[in-house]
Coordinates of C-alpha atoms in Angstrom, one line a residue:
X1 CA 74.2 81.5 103.6
X2 CA 72.1 83.7 100.7
X3 CA 72.3 87.0 100.7
X4 CA 69.2 89.2 101.2
X5 CA 69.5 91.6 98.2
X6 CA 71.0 91.1 94.8
X7 CA 71.6 94.4 92.7
X8 CA 72.6 94.7 89.4
X9 CA 75.8 96.9 89.0
X10 CA 76.2 98.1 85.7
X11 CA 76.5 101.3 83.5
X12 CA 73.2 103.3 83.6
X13 CA 71.8 101.5 86.5
X14 CA 70.5 103.8 89.7
X15 CA 72.5 101.7 92.3
X16 CA 71.1 100.3 95.7
X17 CA 67.6 102.0 95.3
X18 CA 66.0 101.2 98.4
X19 CA 62.7 99.7 97.2
X20 CA 63.6 98.2 93.6
X21 CA 65.9 95.5 93.3
X22 CA 67.0 93.2 90.1
X23 CA 67.6 89.4 90.1
X24 CA 70.5 90.2 87.4
X25 CA 73.8 90.5 88.9
X26 CA 77.3 90.2 88.4
X27 CA 78.8 87.1 90.2
X28 CA 77.3 84.9 92.9
X29 CA 76.7 86.5 96.4
X30 CA 78.3 85.8 99.6
X31 CA 77.5 82.5 100.8
X32 CA 76.1 80.6 97.7
X33 CA 77.8 78.0 97.6
X34 CA 78.6 76.4 100.6
X35 CA 80.8 73.8 99.4
X36 CA 83.7 74.7 96.8
X37 CA 86.7 76.7 98.0
X38 CA 87.9 79.8 99.4
X39 CA 89.1 80.4 95.5
X40 CA 86.1 82.0 94.3
X41 CA 84.0 85.7 94.3
X42 CA 82.2 85.5 97.4
X43 CA 80.2 88.8 96.4
X44 CA 78.0 90.4 93.7
X45 CA 80.7 92.3 92.6
X46 CA 84.0 91.8 90.9
X47 CA 87.1 92.5 92.7
X48 CA 88.1 96.2 92.6
X49 CA 91.9 95.6 91.6
X50 CA 93.9 94.9 87.9
X51 CA 96.9 92.8 88.6
X52 CA 99.8 94.2 86.1
X53 CA 101.5 91.6 83.6
X54 CA 104.6 91.2 85.8
X55 CA 102.2 89.5 88.2
X56 CA 99.8 87.4 86.2
X57 CA 99.9 84.6 88.0
X58 CA 98.4 86.1 90.8
X59 CA 94.6 85.6 91.3
X60 CA 92.3 88.0 93.4
X61 CA 88.5 86.9 94.5
X62 CA 86.1 89.4 96.1
X63 CA 85.0 88.0 99.4
X64 CA 82.6 90.7 100.5
X65 CA 81.6 94.6 99.3
X66 CA 79.3 97.7 100.0
X67 CA 76.6 96.1 97.6
X68 CA 75.9 92.7 99.7
X69 CA 73.5 92.5 102.5
X70 CA 74.1 89.6 104.7
X71 CA 70.8 87.8 105.9
X72 CA 71.3 88.8 109.4
X73 CA 71.1 92.7 107.8
X74 CA 75.2 93.4 108.1
X75 CA 76.7 95.5 105.1
X76 CA 80.4 96.2 104.7
X77 CA 80.4 100.4 104.7
X78 CA 82.9 103.2 105.9
X79 CA 86.1 102.5 103.8
X80 CA 88.0 99.3 105.1
X81 CA 91.4 100.1 106.7
X82 CA 93.2 98.0 109.4
X83 CA 92.3 94.2 110.0
X84 CA 93.2 91.1 111.8
X85 CA 92.2 87.5 110.9
X86 CA 91.6 84.8 113.3
X87 CA 91.0 81.1 113.0
X88 CA 87.4 80.5 115.1
X89 CA 86.5 76.8 115.2
X90 CA 86.4 75.8 111.3
X91 CA 85.8 78.9 110.2
X92 CA 87.5 82.2 110.6
X93 CA 86.4 85.9 112.3
X94 CA 87.7 89.0 110.1
X95 CA 87.9 92.2 112.4
X96 CA 88.4 95.1 110.2
X97 CA 88.1 99.2 110.6
X98 CA 85.7 101.3 108.8
X99 CA 87.5 104.1 108.9
X100 CA 85.3 106.9 107.5
X101 CA 82.2 105.4 110.0
X102 CA 84.9 105.5 112.9
X103 CA 84.0 102.3 113.8
X104 CA 85.4 98.4 113.9
X105 CA 83.2 95.9 112.6
X106 CA 83.3 91.7 112.7
X107 CA 82.8 89.1 110.1
X108 CA 82.3 85.7 110.4
X109 CA 83.4 83.4 107.5
X110 CA 82.7 79.4 106.8
X111 CA 85.6 77.3 106.3
X112 CA 85.3 78.2 102.4
X113 CA 85.5 82.2 103.2
X114 CA 81.6 82.4 102.6
X115 CA 80.6 85.5 104.9
X116 CA 77.9 84.3 107.3
X117 CA 77.4 87.2 109.6
X118 CA 78.6 90.6 110.9
X119 CA 78.4 92.9 113.8
X120 CA 79.9 96.3 115.5
X121 CA 82.4 96.2 117.8
X122 CA 82.5 99.5 117.8
X123 CA 80.6 102.4 116.3
X124 CA 80.5 105.9 116.0
X125 CA 78.3 106.6 119.3
X126 CA 81.7 106.1 121.2
X127 CA 82.6 109.1 123.2
X128 CA 86.1 109.4 122.3
X129 CA 84.9 108.5 118.4
X130 CA 88.0 108.6 116.0
X131 CA 88.8 107.5 112.7
X132 CA 90.0 104.1 113.2
X133 CA 92.9 103.9 110.8
X134 CA 95.3 100.9 110.8
X135 CA 95.1 98.1 113.3
X136 CA 96.7 94.7 114.3
X137 CA 95.6 91.7 116.0
X138 CA 97.3 91.1 118.7
X139 CA 97.7 87.4 118.9
X140 CA 98.6 85.4 122.2
X141 CA 100.6 82.5 120.0
X142 CA 102.4 85.0 118.0
X143 CA 102.6 88.4 120.4
X144 CA 102.3 86.7 123.8
X145 CA 100.1 86.7 127.0
X146 CA 96.7 84.7 127.0
X147 CA 94.3 86.7 124.9
X148 CA 93.9 87.8 121.5
X149 CA 93.2 91.7 121.1
X150 CA 92.6 93.7 118.3
X151 CA 94.6 96.9 118.6
X152 CA 92.6 99.6 116.7
X153 CA 94.6 102.9 116.1
X154 CA 92.8 106.5 116.5
X155 CA 94.0 109.1 114.1
X156 CA 92.0 112.1 114.5
X157 CA 89.3 113.7 116.6
X158 CA 90.5 111.7 119.5
X159 CA 93.8 110.2 120.0
X160 CA 94.2 106.4 121.4
X161 CA 94.7 103.1 120.4
X162 CA 91.6 100.9 121.7
X163 CA 92.3 97.1 122.6
X164 CA 88.8 95.2 121.4
X165 CA 87.8 91.5 122.4
X166 CA 87.3 90.0 119.1
X167 CA 85.5 87.1 120.6
X168 CA 82.8 89.4 122.8
X169 CA 79.5 87.2 123.0
X170 CA 77.3 90.3 123.1
X171 CA 79.4 93.6 121.7
X172 CA 79.4 96.8 123.1
X173 CA 80.3 99.4 120.7
X174 CA 79.9 102.4 122.9
X175 CA 82.3 101.5 125.7
X176 CA 85.7 103.0 126.5
X177 CA 88.4 100.3 125.0
X178 CA 91.3 103.0 125.5
X179 CA 94.9 101.9 125.9
X180 CA 96.0 104.8 127.9
X181 CA 99.5 103.6 128.3
X182 CA 100.6 103.8 124.8
X183 CA 100.0 107.7 125.1
X184 CA 98.3 109.8 122.2
X185 CA 99.3 110.6 119.2
X186 CA 97.7 110.8 116.0
X187 CA 98.0 107.3 115.6
X188 CA 98.1 105.4 112.4
X189 CA 98.7 102.2 114.0
X190 CA 100.5 100.3 116.7
X191 CA 102.5 96.9 115.8
X192 CA 103.1 94.4 118.7
X193 CA 106.6 92.9 117.7
X194 CA 106.5 88.9 118.6
X195 CA 107.0 87.4 122.1
X196 CA 110.5 86.3 121.3
X197 CA 112.1 89.4 120.2
X198 CA 112.6 90.4 123.3
X199 CA 111.9 87.6 125.9
X200 CA 110.2 88.8 128.8
X201 CA 109.2 92.1 127.4
X202 CA 106.3 93.9 125.6
X203 CA 107.6 96.0 122.4
X204 CA 105.0 98.2 120.5
X205 CA 106.4 100.3 117.5
X206 CA 103.6 103.1 116.4
X207 CA 103.1 105.2 113.5
X208 CA 102.1 109.3 114.1
X209 CA 100.2 110.0 111.0
X210 CA 101.0 114.1 112.2
X211 CA 101.9 117.2 110.0
X212 CA 101.8 120.1 113.1
X213 CA 103.3 120.7 115.8
X214 CA 106.4 118.0 116.4
X215 CA 105.1 116.3 113.2
X216 CA 105.3 112.9 113.2
X217 CA 107.1 110.8 115.3
X218 CA 108.3 106.9 115.5
X219 CA 106.8 105.8 118.7
X220 CA 108.2 102.9 121.1
X221 CA 106.0 101.3 123.9
X222 CA 107.9 99.5 126.2
X223 CA 107.6 97.3 129.3
X224 CA 109.6 94.5 131.4
X225 CA 106.7 93.4 133.0
X226 CA 106.1 90.7 130.6
X227 CA 105.3 89.9 127.0
X228 CA 101.6 91.0 127.3
X229 CA 101.8 94.4 129.3
X230 CA 99.6 96.9 127.8
X231 CA 99.0 99.0 130.9
X232 CA 102.4 99.4 132.8
X233 CA 105.0 100.3 130.5
X234 CA 107.0 103.4 129.0
X235 CA 106.4 106.0 126.0
X236 CA 109.3 106.4 123.9
X237 CA 110.3 108.5 120.6
X238 CA 112.6 107.9 117.6
X239 CA 115.4 110.5 117.8
X240 CA 118.5 110.5 115.3
X241 CA 122.3 110.1 116.8
X242 CA 123.5 110.6 113.2
X243 CA 122.4 112.5 110.0
X244 CA 124.3 113.1 106.5
X245 CA 126.7 115.1 106.2
X246 CA 125.5 117.0 102.9
X247 CA 128.8 115.0 100.8
X248 CA 126.8 111.2 100.8
X249 CA 128.2 110.5 104.3
X250 CA 127.5 110.5 108.0
X251 CA 128.0 112.9 110.8
X252 CA 126.9 113.1 114.5
X253 CA 124.0 115.5 115.4
X254 CA 124.3 118.4 116.9
X255 CA 123.1 118.5 120.9
X256 CA 119.7 120.5 121.0
X257 CA 119.0 120.4 117.2
X258 CA 115.3 118.7 116.1
X259 CA 116.4 117.2 112.7
X260 CA 113.6 115.8 110.2
X261 CA 113.6 113.0 107.0
X262 CA 115.6 116.4 105.2
X263 CA 118.5 115.5 106.9
X264 CA 119.0 111.6 105.4
X265 CA 119.9 110.6 102.1
X266 CA 118.1 107.9 100.7
X267 CA 119.9 104.4 100.7
X268 CA 122.3 105.5 103.7
X269 CA 122.2 103.7 107.1
X270 CA 122.1 106.0 110.6
X271 CA 122.4 105.2 113.8
X272 CA 119.0 106.0 116.3
X273 CA 117.9 105.6 119.5
X274 CA 114.4 105.8 121.4
X275 CA 114.0 108.3 124.3
X276 CA 111.6 108.6 126.4
X277 CA 108.6 111.0 126.8
X278 CA 108.4 111.4 131.1
X279 CA 104.8 110.2 132.4
X280 CA 103.7 110.0 128.8
X281 CA 100.6 108.3 129.0
X282 CA 99.4 111.3 131.3
X283 CA 99.8 113.6 128.9
X284 CA 97.0 115.2 126.1
X285 CA 97.6 114.7 122.2
X286 CA 99.0 118.4 122.8
X287 CA 101.3 118.4 125.5
X288 CA 102.4 115.1 124.0
X289 CA 103.7 117.0 120.8
X290 CA 105.0 119.8 123.0
X291 CA 107.1 116.8 124.9
X292 CA 108.3 115.6 121.8
X293 CA 109.9 118.7 121.2
X294 CA 111.4 119.1 124.6
X295 CA 113.2 115.6 123.9
X296 CA 114.1 116.4 120.4
X297 CA 112.5 113.7 118.7
X298 CA 113.2 113.6 114.8
X299 CA 110.4 114.4 112.7
X300 CA 108.6 112.8 109.9
X301 CA 106.2 114.3 107.4
X302 CA 103.2 112.0 108.6
X303 CA 104.2 108.3 109.3
X304 CA 101.6 105.5 108.5
X305 CA 101.7 101.9 108.7
X306 CA 104.3 99.6 110.1
X307 CA 105.3 96.1 110.2
X308 CA 107.7 93.9 110.7
X309 CA 110.0 91.2 108.8
X310 CA 108.1 87.8 109.4
X311 CA 110.2 84.3 109.7
X312 CA 112.3 84.2 112.9
X313 CA 112.3 86.3 116.0
X314 CA 115.5 87.9 115.1
X315 CA 113.9 88.6 111.7
X316 CA 111.1 90.7 113.5
X317 CA 113.4 93.4 115.0
X318 CA 113.5 94.7 111.5
X319 CA 110.6 96.8 111.2
X320 CA 109.6 99.0 108.2
X321 CA 107.6 102.4 108.1
X322 CA 105.9 104.3 105.4
X323 CA 105.6 107.2 105.4
X324 CA 103.1 109.5 103.2
X325 CA 104.5 112.8 103.0
X326 CA 102.5 116.1 102.1
X327 CA 103.0 116.4 98.2
X328 CA 104.3 119.0 95.7
X329 CA 104.4 122.5 96.3
X330 CA 103.9 122.4 100.3
X331 CA 107.1 123.5 101.2
X332 CA 107.8 120.3 103.1
X333 CA 110.6 117.8 103.2
X334 CA 108.8 115.0 101.9
X335 CA 106.8 115.7 98.9
X336 CA 106.0 112.1 97.4
X337 CA 106.8 109.6 100.6
X338 CA 109.4 107.2 101.8
X339 CA 109.9 104.0 103.3
X340 CA 112.0 103.0 105.9
X341 CA 113.7 99.7 107.5
X342 CA 114.5 100.2 111.3
X343 CA 116.9 97.5 112.5
X344 CA 116.6 97.2 116.1
X345 CA 119.7 96.0 118.2
X346 CA 119.6 92.6 119.2
X347 CA 119.5 93.0 122.7
X348 CA 117.5 96.3 123.3
X349 CA 115.1 97.6 120.9
X350 CA 116.2 101.4 122.3
X351 CA 119.2 101.6 119.6
X352 CA 118.9 100.6 116.5
X353 CA 119.9 101.7 112.5
X354 CA 117.5 103.4 110.2
X355 CA 117.8 103.4 106.3
X356 CA 115.4 105.1 103.7
X357 CA 115.0 102.2 101.2
X358 CA 112.2 103.3 98.9
X359 CA 111.5 107.4 97.9
X360 CA 109.2 108.7 95.6
X361 CA 111.5 112.3 95.5
X362 CA 113.1 111.9 92.9
X363 CA 112.5 115.2 91.3
X364 CA 112.1 117.4 95.0
X365 CA 113.6 117.6 98.0
X366 CA 116.8 115.5 98.2
X367 CA 115.8 114.4 94.6
X368 CA 117.3 111.3 95.2
X369 CA 114.5 109.1 95.2
X370 CA 114.5 105.3 93.7
X371 CA 110.7 105.3 92.5
X372 CA 109.5 107.9 90.3
X373 CA 105.9 106.5 90.4
X374 CA 104.8 106.6 94.1
X375 CA 102.7 108.7 95.2
X376 CA 102.0 109.0 99.3
X377 CA 102.8 105.5 100.6
X378 CA 100.2 104.4 103.4
X379 CA 99.8 100.7 104.3
X380 CA 102.8 98.2 104.3
X381 CA 102.8 94.8 104.8
X382 CA 106.3 92.8 105.0
X383 CA 106.8 89.0 104.5
X384 CA 109.9 87.0 105.0
X385 CA 110.9 88.2 101.8
X386 CA 109.5 91.1 100.4
X387 CA 108.0 94.4 101.3
X388 CA 104.6 95.4 100.0
X389 CA 103.7 99.2 99.9
X390 CA 100.3 101.0 99.0
X391 CA 99.4 103.9 98.0
X392 CA 97.0 106.4 99.0
X393 CA 96.6 109.4 96.2
X394 CA 93.7 111.2 97.5
X395 CA 95.5 114.4 98.4
X396 CA 98.1 114.6 95.6
X397 CA 99.3 112.4 92.8
X398 CA 101.2 111.8 90.0
X399 CA 98.2 110.6 87.2
X400 CA 97.5 106.8 88.3
X401 CA 95.3 105.1 90.6
X402 CA 96.8 103.8 93.9
X403 CA 99.3 101.3 93.1
X404 CA 100.6 98.0 95.7
X405 CA 104.4 97.9 95.0
X406 CA 106.6 94.8 96.0
X407 CA 110.3 95.4 96.5
X408 CA 113.0 93.4 98.4
X409 CA 114.0 94.2 102.1
X410 CA 116.3 96.7 100.8
X411 CA 113.8 98.6 98.7
X412 CA 115.1 97.3 95.3
X413 CA 113.8 95.5 92.4
X414 CA 110.6 97.5 92.7
X415 CA 107.4 96.5 91.0
X416 CA 103.8 97.3 90.8
X417 CA 101.6 94.5 91.9
X418 CA 98.6 95.9 91.0
X419 CA 96.4 99.0 90.9
X420 CA 92.7 100.1 91.6
X421 CA 90.2 99.8 89.4
X422 CA 88.6 102.9 89.2
X423 CA 84.4 102.3 88.1
X424 CA 82.9 105.3 87.0
X425 CA 79.6 103.3 87.3
X426 CA 79.7 103.3 90.7
X427 CA 80.3 106.8 91.4
X428 CA 76.7 108.8 91.9
X429 CA 78.0 111.8 89.6
X430 CA 79.9 109.1 87.2
X431 CA 83.1 111.0 87.5
X432 CA 85.5 109.6 90.0
X433 CA 88.9 110.9 89.4
X434 CA 91.5 108.4 90.9
X435 CA 89.9 108.6 94.4
X436 CA 90.6 105.3 96.5
X437 CA 93.4 103.7 98.3
X438 CA 94.2 100.4 100.0
X439 CA 93.4 99.5 103.6
X440 CA 95.0 96.1 105.5
X441 CA 97.1 93.6 103.7
X442 CA 97.4 90.6 105.7
X443 CA 99.4 87.1 104.9
X444 CA 97.4 84.7 106.2
X445 CA 98.5 81.1 104.4
X446 CA 99.4 79.8 107.3
X447 CA 95.9 80.0 108.8
X448 CA 94.0 78.8 106.2
X449 CA 96.6 76.3 104.9
X450 CA 97.3 77.6 101.5
X451 CA 100.4 79.0 100.3
X452 CA 100.6 82.9 99.1
X453 CA 97.5 83.9 99.9
X454 CA 96.4 87.6 101.3
X455 CA 93.8 89.0 102.4
X456 CA 93.3 92.9 101.2
X457 CA 90.9 95.6 102.2
X458 CA 90.0 98.1 99.5
X459 CA 88.7 102.0 100.0
X460 CA 87.1 103.1 96.4
X461 CA 86.3 106.4 97.8
X462 CA 84.4 107.4 94.7
X463 CA 82.1 104.9 95.7
X464 CA 79.3 106.3 97.4
X465 CA 75.2 105.8 98.1
X466 CA 73.2 107.4 100.7
X467 CA 72.0 103.2 101.9
X468 CA 75.8 103.0 103.1
X469 CA 74.7 106.0 105.6
X470 CA 73.8 104.7 109.3
X471 CA 74.2 100.7 109.0
X472 CA 76.7 100.6 112.4
X473 CA 74.3 101.3 114.8
X474 CA 74.8 104.7 115.2
X475 CA 74.2 108.1 113.3
X476 CA 76.8 110.8 113.2
X477 CA 74.3 113.2 112.4
X478 CA 72.6 113.0 115.6
X479 CA 75.6 114.7 117.2
X480 CA 76.1 118.2 116.7
X481 CA 79.4 118.4 118.7
X482 CA 81.3 116.0 116.4
X483 CA 79.7 117.6 113.4
X484 CA 81.1 121.2 114.4
X485 CA 84.6 119.6 114.5
X486 CA 84.7 118.3 111.3
X487 CA 82.9 114.5 112.0
X488 CA 80.2 113.4 109.1
X489 CA 78.2 110.5 108.4
X490 CA 80.1 108.8 105.9
X491 CA 78.1 107.3 102.7
X492 CA 81.4 105.3 101.3
X493 CA 81.6 101.7 100.2
X494 CA 84.5 99.1 100.6
X495 CA 85.5 95.7 99.7
X496 CA 87.4 92.7 100.9
X497 CA 89.5 90.9 98.4
X498 CA 91.7 88.0 98.7
X499 CA 94.9 87.0 96.6
X500 CA 96.2 83.8 95.4
X501 CA 99.8 83.2 94.5
X502 CA 101.4 86.8 95.9
X503 CA 105.3 85.5 96.7
X504 CA 105.8 85.6 100.7

């Protein structure tokens, strides 16, 4: 399937003119070669990532960029974040959030990953519009139940998790997809554990990307009504049972005291529990904040993405999450960001052991961190053997563009895998700073039948164009109520990249 437009991307060229296109372009457009292999550039824009020398055996290929327009008119826009990939006959369906467009798109790929069309499963015209942040594909073969469902997390403006049918014939992009039973938080992601992790029970771990009120929580949705009950469960939040004694040891908590990350030491393991928020599904976001304080929920400085160790059902009870921090000079207890491993007990998800395995706080806060270059960890991907954690240095930085790191499961042997490429020629002002972050990183090796194959979303925030506005089927500027609350019609580009050779 050929692109409609082929656009020159180079220094000194005006990008994305609506009336002027040229024949010269970088690489082939999506679907130029229906034969071939998945391991070649499909987009007319080269990958916006640079592999480090330690990972020079990994190859990157661009699948789709905002410079591409598919034959059905679909264009990838709005800063891609959470995503999920499904087999669809001989081809694939890729569902991905457009975070800054308050939308969710669906892209169809042929067997060689040529994009052959796309549409919008959710757009900014929905009444409970929100930033659609991380997302997870509930796959029946893995997580239980009888159907696949894309769980899209709503972080701001409105607060819920949306369950969207990835196979729907005719999308209804302004419908109400809210899963009210999971509760209202500043959702970054809601991650279901595999059905075998706790047989006959539904367990979803979530991240609350908040820094106000009760601050950020780790959430638990739990149901004993089978392995795929998204409506009849209860809501719980994480609470420390032990904290640091101030001398590198462990002390029992004092009843009635609310603790936060500053009460934990890097590398030390503590007992934790999940406590119930009674009638949680009935509460508004503000009421949920008060309820978390009332039960003494432990606070984190903006919980971001969540994932679990792959390989076995027992492995899946090892849950990992990133906490992004607030940056230096804010007077908070986590400046540069942290990553945690939560080992849930074998027979109950309500108790476990928590360890801070990565910390950028090497020179501030507890000053006991282990990664001095870390700046605002956000998305996270856990395989059987590694943790990949990804940076979002847009609010604060340490002088480099966004990295993706690899560590072992204990947070040791940290290495930088790749760095986001910052191209001044893609910015309309020619001055980009370090603006850019990553969305989903997903191991798709088993689906494509190729070892060590991952798909990665990029959010190069510096890449802006009026041509990227109002392509999801709704114009946010027609909603004065939303604009008054801080929403906007977004003009950012994005890119989807395939990585070959990244260790699992």
